[in-house]
Coordinates of N, CA, C and O and ligand atoms in Angstrom, one line a residue:
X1 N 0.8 -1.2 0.0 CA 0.0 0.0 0.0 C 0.9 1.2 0.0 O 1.9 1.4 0.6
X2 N 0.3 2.1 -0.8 CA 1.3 3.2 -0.8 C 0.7 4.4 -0.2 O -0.3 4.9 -0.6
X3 N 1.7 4.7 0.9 CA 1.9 5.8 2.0 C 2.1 7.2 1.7 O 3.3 7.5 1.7
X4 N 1.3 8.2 1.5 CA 1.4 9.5 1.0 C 1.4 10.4 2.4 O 0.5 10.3 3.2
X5 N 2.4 11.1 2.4 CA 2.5 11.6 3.7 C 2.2 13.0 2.9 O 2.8 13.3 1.8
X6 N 1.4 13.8 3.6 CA 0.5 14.9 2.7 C 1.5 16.3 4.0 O 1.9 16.0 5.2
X7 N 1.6 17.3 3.5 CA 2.0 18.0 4.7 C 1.5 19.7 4.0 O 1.9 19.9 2.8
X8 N 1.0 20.5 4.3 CA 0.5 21.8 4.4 C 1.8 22.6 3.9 O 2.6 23.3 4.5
X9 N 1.7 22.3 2.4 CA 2.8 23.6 1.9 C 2.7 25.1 1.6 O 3.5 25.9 1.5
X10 N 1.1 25.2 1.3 CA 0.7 26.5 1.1 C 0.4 27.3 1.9 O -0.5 27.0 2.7
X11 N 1.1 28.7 2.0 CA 0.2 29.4 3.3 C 0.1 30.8 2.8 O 1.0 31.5 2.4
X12 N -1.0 31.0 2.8 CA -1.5 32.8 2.9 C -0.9 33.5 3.5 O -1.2 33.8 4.7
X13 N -0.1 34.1 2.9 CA 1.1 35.3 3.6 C 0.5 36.4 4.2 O 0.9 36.8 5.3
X14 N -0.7 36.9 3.3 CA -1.0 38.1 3.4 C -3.2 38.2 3.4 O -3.7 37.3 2.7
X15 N -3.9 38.8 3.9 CA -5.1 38.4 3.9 C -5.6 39.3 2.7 O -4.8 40.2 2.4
X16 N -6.7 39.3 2.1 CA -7.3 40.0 0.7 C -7.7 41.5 0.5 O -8.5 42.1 1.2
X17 N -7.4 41.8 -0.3 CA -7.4 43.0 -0.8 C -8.7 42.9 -2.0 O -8.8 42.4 -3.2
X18 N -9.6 43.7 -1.2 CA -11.3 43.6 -2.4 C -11.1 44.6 -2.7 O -10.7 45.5 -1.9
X19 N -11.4 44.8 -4.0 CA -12.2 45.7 -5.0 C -13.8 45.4 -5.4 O -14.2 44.3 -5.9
X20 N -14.5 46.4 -5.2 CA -15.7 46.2 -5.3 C -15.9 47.1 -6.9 O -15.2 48.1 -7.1
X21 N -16.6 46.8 -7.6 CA -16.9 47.7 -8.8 C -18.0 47.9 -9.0 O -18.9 47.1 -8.8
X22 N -18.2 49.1 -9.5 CA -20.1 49.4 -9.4 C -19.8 49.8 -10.7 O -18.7 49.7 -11.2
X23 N -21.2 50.2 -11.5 CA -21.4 50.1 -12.8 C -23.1 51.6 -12.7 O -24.2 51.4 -12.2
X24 N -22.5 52.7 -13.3 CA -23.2 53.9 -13.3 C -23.4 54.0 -14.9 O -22.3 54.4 -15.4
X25 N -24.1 53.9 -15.7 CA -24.5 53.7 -17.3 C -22.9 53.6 -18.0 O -22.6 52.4 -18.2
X26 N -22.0 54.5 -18.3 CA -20.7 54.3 -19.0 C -19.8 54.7 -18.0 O -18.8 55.3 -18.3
X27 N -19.9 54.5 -17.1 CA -18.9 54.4 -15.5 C -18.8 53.7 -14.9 O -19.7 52.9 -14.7
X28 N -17.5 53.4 -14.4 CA -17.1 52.2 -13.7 C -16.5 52.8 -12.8 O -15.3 53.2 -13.0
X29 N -17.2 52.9 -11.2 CA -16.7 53.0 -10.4 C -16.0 52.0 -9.1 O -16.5 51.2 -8.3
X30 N -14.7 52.6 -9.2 CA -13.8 51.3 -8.6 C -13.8 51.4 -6.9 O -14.0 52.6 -6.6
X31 N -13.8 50.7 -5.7 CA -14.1 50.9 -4.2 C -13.1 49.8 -3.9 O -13.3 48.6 -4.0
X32 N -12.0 50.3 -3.4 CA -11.2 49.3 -2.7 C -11.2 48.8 -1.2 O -11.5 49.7 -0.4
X33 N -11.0 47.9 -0.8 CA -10.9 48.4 1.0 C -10.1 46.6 0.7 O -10.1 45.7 -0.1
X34 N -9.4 47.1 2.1 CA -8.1 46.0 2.5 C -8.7 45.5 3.8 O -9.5 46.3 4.4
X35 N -8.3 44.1 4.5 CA -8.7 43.9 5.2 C -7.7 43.3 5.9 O -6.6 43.2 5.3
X36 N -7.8 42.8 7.8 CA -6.7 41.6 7.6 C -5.8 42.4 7.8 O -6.2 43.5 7.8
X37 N -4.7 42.3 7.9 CA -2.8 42.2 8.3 C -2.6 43.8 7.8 O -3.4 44.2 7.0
X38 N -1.8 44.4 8.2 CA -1.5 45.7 7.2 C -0.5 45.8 6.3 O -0.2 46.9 5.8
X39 N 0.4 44.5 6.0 CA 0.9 44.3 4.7 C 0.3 44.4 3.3 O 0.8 44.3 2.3
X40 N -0.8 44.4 3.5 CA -1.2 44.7 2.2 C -2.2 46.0 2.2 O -3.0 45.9 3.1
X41 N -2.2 47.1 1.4 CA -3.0 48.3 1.4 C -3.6 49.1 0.5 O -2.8 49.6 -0.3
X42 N -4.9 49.4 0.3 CA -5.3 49.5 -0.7 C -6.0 51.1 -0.4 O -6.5 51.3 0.7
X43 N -5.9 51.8 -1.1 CA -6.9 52.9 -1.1 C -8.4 52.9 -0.7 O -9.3 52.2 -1.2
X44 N -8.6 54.1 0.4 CA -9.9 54.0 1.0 C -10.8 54.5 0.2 O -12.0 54.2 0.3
X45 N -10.4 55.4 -0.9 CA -11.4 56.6 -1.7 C -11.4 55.8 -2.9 O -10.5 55.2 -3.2
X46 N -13.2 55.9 -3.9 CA -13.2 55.2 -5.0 C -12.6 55.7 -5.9 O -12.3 56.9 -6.0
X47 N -12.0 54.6 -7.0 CA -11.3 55.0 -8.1 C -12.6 55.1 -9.3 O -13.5 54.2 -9.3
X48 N -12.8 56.3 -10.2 CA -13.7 56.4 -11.5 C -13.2 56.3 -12.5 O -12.6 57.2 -13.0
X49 N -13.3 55.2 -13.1 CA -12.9 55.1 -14.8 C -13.8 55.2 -15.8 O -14.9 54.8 -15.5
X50 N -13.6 55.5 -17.1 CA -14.5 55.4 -18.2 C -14.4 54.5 -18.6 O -13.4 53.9 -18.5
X51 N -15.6 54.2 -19.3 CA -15.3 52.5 -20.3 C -14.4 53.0 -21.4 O -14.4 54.0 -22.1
X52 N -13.5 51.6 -21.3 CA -12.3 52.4 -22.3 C -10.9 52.9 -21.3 O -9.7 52.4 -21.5
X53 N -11.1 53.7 -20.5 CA -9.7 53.7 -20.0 C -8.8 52.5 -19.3 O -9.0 51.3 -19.2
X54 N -7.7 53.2 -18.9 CA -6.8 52.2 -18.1 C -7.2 52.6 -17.2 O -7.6 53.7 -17.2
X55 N -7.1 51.6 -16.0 CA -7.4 51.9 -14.5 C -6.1 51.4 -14.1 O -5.6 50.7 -15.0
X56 N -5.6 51.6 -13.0 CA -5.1 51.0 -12.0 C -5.7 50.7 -10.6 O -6.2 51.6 -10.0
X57 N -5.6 49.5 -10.2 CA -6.2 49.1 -8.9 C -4.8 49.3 -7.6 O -3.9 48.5 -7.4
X58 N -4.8 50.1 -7.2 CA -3.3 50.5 -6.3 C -3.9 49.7 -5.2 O -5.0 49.6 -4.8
X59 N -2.7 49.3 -4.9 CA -2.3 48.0 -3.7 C -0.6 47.9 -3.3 O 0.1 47.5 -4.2
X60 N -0.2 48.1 -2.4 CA 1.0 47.5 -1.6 C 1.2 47.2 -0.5 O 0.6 47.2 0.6
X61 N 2.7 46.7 -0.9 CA 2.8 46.0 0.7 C 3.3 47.2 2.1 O 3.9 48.2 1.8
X62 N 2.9 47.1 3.1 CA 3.3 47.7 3.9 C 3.5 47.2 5.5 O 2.7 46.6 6.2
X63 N 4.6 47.5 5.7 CA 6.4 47.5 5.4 C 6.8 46.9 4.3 O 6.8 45.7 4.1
X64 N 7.3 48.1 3.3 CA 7.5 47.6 1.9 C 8.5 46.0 2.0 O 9.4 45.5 2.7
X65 N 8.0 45.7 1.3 CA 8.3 43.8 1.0 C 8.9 43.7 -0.3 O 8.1 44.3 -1.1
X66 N 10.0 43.2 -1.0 CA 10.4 42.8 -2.4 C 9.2 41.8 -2.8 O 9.0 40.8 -2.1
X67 N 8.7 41.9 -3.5 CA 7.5 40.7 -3.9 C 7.7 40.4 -5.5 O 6.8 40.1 -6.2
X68 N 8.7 40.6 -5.9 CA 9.5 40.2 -6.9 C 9.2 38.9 -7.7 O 8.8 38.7 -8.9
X69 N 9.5 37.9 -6.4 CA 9.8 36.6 -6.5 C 8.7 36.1 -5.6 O 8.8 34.9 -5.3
X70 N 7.8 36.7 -5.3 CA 6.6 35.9 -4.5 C 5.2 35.2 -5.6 O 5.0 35.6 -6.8
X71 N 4.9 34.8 -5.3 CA 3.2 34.5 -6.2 C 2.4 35.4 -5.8 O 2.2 35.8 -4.7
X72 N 1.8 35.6 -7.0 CA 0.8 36.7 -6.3 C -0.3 36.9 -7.5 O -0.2 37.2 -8.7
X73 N -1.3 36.7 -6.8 CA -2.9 36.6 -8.0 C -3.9 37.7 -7.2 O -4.3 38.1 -6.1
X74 N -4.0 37.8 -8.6 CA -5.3 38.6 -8.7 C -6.3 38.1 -9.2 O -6.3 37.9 -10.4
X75 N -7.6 37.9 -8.3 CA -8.7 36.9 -9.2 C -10.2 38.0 -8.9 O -10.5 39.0 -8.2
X76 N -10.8 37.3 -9.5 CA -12.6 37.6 -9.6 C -12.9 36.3 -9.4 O -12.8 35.3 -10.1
X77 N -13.6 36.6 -7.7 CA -14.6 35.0 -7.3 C -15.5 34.2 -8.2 O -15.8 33.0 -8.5
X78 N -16.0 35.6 -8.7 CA -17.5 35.3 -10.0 C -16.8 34.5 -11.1 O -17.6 33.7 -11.7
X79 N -15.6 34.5 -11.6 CA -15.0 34.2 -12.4 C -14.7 32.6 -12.7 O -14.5 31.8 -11.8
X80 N -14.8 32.2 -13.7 CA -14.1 30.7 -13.9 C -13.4 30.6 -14.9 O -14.1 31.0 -15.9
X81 N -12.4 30.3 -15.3 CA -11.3 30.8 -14.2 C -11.1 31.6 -13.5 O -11.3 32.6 -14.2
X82 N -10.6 32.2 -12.0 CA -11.2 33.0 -11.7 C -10.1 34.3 -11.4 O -10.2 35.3 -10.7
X83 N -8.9 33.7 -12.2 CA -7.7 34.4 -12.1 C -7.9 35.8 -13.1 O -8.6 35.9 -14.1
X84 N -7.0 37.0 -12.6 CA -7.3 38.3 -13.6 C -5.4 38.4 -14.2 O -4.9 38.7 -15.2
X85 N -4.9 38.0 -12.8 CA -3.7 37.7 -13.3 C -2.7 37.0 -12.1 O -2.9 37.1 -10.9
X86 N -1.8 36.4 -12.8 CA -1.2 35.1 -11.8 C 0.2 35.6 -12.3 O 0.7 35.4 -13.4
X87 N 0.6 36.3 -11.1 CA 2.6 36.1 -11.0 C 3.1 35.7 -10.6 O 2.9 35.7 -9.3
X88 N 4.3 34.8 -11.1 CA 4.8 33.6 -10.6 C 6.8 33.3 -11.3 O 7.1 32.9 -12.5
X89 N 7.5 33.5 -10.6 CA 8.7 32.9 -10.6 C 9.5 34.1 -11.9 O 10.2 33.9 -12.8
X90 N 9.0 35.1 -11.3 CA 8.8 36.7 -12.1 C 8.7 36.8 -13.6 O 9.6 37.0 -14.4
X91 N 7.1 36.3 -14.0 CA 6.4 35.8 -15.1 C 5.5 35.9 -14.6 O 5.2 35.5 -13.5
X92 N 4.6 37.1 -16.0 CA 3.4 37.2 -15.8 C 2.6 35.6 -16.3 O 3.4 34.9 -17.0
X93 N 1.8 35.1 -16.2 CA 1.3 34.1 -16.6 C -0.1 33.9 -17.0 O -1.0 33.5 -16.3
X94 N -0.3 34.4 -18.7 CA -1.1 35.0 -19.3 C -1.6 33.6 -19.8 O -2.6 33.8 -20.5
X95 N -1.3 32.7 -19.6 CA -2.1 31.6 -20.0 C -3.1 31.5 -18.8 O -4.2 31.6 -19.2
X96 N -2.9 31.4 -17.5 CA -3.7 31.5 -16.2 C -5.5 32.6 -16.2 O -6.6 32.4 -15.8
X97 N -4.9 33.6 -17.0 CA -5.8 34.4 -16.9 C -7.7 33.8 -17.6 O -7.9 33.0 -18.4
X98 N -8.4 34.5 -16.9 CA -9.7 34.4 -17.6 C -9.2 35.3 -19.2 O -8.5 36.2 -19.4
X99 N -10.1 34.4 -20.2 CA -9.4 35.0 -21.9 C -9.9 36.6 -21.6 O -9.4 37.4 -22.3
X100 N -11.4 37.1 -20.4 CA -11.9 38.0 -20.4 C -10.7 39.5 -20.4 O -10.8 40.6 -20.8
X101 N -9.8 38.9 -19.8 CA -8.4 39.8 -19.5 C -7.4 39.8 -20.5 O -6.7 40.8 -20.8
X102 N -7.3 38.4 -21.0 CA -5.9 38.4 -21.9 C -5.6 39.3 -22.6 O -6.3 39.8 -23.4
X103 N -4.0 39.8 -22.3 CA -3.9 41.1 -22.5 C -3.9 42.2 -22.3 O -3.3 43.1 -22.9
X104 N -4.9 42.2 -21.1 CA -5.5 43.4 -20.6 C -5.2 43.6 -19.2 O -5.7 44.6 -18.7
X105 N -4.4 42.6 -18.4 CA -3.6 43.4 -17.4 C -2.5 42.9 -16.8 O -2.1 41.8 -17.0
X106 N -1.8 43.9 -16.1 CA -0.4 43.6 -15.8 C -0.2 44.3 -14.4 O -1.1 44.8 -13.8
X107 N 1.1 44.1 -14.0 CA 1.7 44.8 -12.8 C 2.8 45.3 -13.2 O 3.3 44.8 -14.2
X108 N 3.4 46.4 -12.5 CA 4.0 47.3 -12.3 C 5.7 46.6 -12.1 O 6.4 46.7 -11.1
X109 N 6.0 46.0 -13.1 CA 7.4 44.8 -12.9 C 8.5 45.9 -12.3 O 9.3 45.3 -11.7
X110 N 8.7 47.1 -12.2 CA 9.7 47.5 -12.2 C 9.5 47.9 -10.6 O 10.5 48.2 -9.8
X111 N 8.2 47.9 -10.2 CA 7.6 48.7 -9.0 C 7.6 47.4 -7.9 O 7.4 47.6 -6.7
X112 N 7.9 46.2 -8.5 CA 7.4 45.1 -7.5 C 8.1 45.0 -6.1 O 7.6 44.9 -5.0
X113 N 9.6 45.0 -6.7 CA 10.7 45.4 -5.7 C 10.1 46.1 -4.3 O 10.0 45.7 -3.1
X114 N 9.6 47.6 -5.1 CA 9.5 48.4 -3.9 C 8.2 47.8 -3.3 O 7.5 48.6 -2.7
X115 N 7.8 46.6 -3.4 CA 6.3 46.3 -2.4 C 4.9 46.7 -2.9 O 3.8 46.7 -2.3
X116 N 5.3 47.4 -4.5 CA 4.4 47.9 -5.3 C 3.5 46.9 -6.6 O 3.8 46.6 -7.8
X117 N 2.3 46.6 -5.6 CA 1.9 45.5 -6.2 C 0.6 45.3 -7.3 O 0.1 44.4 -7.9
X118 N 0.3 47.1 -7.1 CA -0.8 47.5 -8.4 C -1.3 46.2 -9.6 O -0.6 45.4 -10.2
X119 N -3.1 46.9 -9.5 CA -3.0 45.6 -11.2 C -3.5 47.1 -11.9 O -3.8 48.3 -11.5
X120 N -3.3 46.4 -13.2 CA -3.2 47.6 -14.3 C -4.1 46.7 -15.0 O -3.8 45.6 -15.4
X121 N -5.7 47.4 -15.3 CA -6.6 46.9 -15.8 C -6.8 47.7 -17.1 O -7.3 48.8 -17.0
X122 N -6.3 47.3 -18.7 CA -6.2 48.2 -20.2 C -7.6 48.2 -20.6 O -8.2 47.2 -20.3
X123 N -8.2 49.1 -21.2 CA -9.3 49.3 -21.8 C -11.0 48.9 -21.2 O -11.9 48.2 -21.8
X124 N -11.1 49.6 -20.0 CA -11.8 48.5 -19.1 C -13.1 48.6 -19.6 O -13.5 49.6 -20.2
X125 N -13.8 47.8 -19.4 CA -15.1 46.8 -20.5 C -16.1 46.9 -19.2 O -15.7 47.1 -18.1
X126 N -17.3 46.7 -19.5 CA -18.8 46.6 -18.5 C -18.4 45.5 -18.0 O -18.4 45.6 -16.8
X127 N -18.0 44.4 -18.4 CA -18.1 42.9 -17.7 C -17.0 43.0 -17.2 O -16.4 42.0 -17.5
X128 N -16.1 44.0 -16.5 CA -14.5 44.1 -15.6 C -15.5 44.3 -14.4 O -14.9 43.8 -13.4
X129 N -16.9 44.9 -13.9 CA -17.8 44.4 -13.2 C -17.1 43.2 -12.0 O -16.9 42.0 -12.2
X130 N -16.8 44.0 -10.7 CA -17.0 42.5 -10.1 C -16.4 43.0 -8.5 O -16.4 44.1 -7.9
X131 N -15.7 41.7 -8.2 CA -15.1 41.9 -7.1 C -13.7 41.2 -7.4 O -13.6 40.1 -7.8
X132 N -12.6 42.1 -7.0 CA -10.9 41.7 -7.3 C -10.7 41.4 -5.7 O -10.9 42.2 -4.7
X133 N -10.2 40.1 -5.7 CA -9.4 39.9 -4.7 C -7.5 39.5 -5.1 O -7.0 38.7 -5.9
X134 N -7.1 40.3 -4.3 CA -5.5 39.9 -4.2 C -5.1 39.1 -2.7 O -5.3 39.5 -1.6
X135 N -4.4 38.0 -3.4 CA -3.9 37.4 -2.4 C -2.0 36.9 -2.9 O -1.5 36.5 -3.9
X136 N -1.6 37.0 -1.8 CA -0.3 36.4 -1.9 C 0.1 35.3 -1.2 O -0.3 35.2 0.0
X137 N 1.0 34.1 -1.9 CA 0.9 32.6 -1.8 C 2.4 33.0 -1.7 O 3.0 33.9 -2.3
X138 N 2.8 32.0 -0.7 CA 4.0 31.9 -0.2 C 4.1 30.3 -0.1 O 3.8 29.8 1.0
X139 N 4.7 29.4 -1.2 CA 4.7 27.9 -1.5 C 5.9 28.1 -1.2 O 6.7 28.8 -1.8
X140 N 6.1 26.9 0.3 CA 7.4 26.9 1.0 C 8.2 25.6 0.4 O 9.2 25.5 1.1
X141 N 7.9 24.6 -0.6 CA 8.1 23.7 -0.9 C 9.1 23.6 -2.2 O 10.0 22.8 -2.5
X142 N 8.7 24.8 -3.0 CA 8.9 24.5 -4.5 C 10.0 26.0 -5.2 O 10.3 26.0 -6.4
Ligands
NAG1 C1 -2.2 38.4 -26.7 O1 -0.9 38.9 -27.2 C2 -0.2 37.8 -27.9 C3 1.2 38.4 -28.2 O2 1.1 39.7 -28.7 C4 -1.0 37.4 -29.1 O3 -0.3 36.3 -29.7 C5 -2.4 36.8 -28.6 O4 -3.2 36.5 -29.7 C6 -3.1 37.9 -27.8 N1 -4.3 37.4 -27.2 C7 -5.5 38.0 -27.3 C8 -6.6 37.3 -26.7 O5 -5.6 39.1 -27.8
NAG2 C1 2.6 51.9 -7.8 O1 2.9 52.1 -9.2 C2 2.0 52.8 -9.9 C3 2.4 52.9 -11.3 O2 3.7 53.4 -11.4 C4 1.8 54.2 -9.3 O3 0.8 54.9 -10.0 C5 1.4 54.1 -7.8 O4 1.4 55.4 -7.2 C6 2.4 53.2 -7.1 N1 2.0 53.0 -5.7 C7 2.9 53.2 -4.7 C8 2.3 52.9 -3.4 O5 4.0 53.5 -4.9

């Protein structure tokens, strides 16, 4: 019989960072709030975008953190897949994404260093609609 000795490699570094998005006829109003630990921080005041602009969703770490080399997703719950974007082994990972994104967002590679963990949402669409959570995965195994 074969013996799988299972052991808890994954752990939540950091707790979630929501974006809530409201939808006013050709407005997309952005509402961040951070919860949980204060390594991660998000702006209290809504962000307004037009359909069509770039948004940025501002998020960092605090006590700035190199997160360079960490994993780090940005997903929509509603989503299946439910990824917006997955960084990993400092690669964006654009195959991961819902196709609703491909393309259409990124992070701040040069900013990561300083704990600067922003998503950068291009051309934002009615169905960008939702709720963003960020979480950071700290896989102590691999
Ligand atoms: C995304 O960009 C790549 C490279 O430019 C391209 O090959 C691919 O078709 C694009 N995907 C979509 C969904 O636009
Ligand atoms: C993160 O980077 C973005 C893009 O450069 C910038 O707009 C934002 O102010 C930065 N946030 C912090 C906390 O430095």
């Amino acid at each position: 019989m074969l013996r799988v000795r299972a052991r808890r490699s994954v752990i939540t570094l950091f707790d979630q960072c929501s974006v809530l998005v409201f939808h006013t006829a050709a407005v997309v109003a952005l509402i961040h709030s951070c919860t949980g630990q204060s390594e991660v921080v998000g702006p209290l005041q809504p962000v307004v975008a037009l359909i069509g602009d770039d948004i940025i969703l501002p998020c960092h770490l605090d006590p700035v953190m190199d997160a360079f080399d960490m994993t780090l997703e940005w997903a929509r719950p509603d989503l299946d897949p439910r990824f917006v974007l997955v960084w990993r082994d400092g690669v964006d990972l654009e195959s991961k994404k819902h196709p609703l994104y491909n393309n259409r967002t990124s992070l701040f590679t040069n900013e990561l260093q300083s704990g600067n963990i922003s998503l950068k949402i291009s051309k934002v669409k009615q169905s960008d609609g939702g709720t963003y959570i960020y979480t950071n995965v700290l896989c102590s195994c691999c």
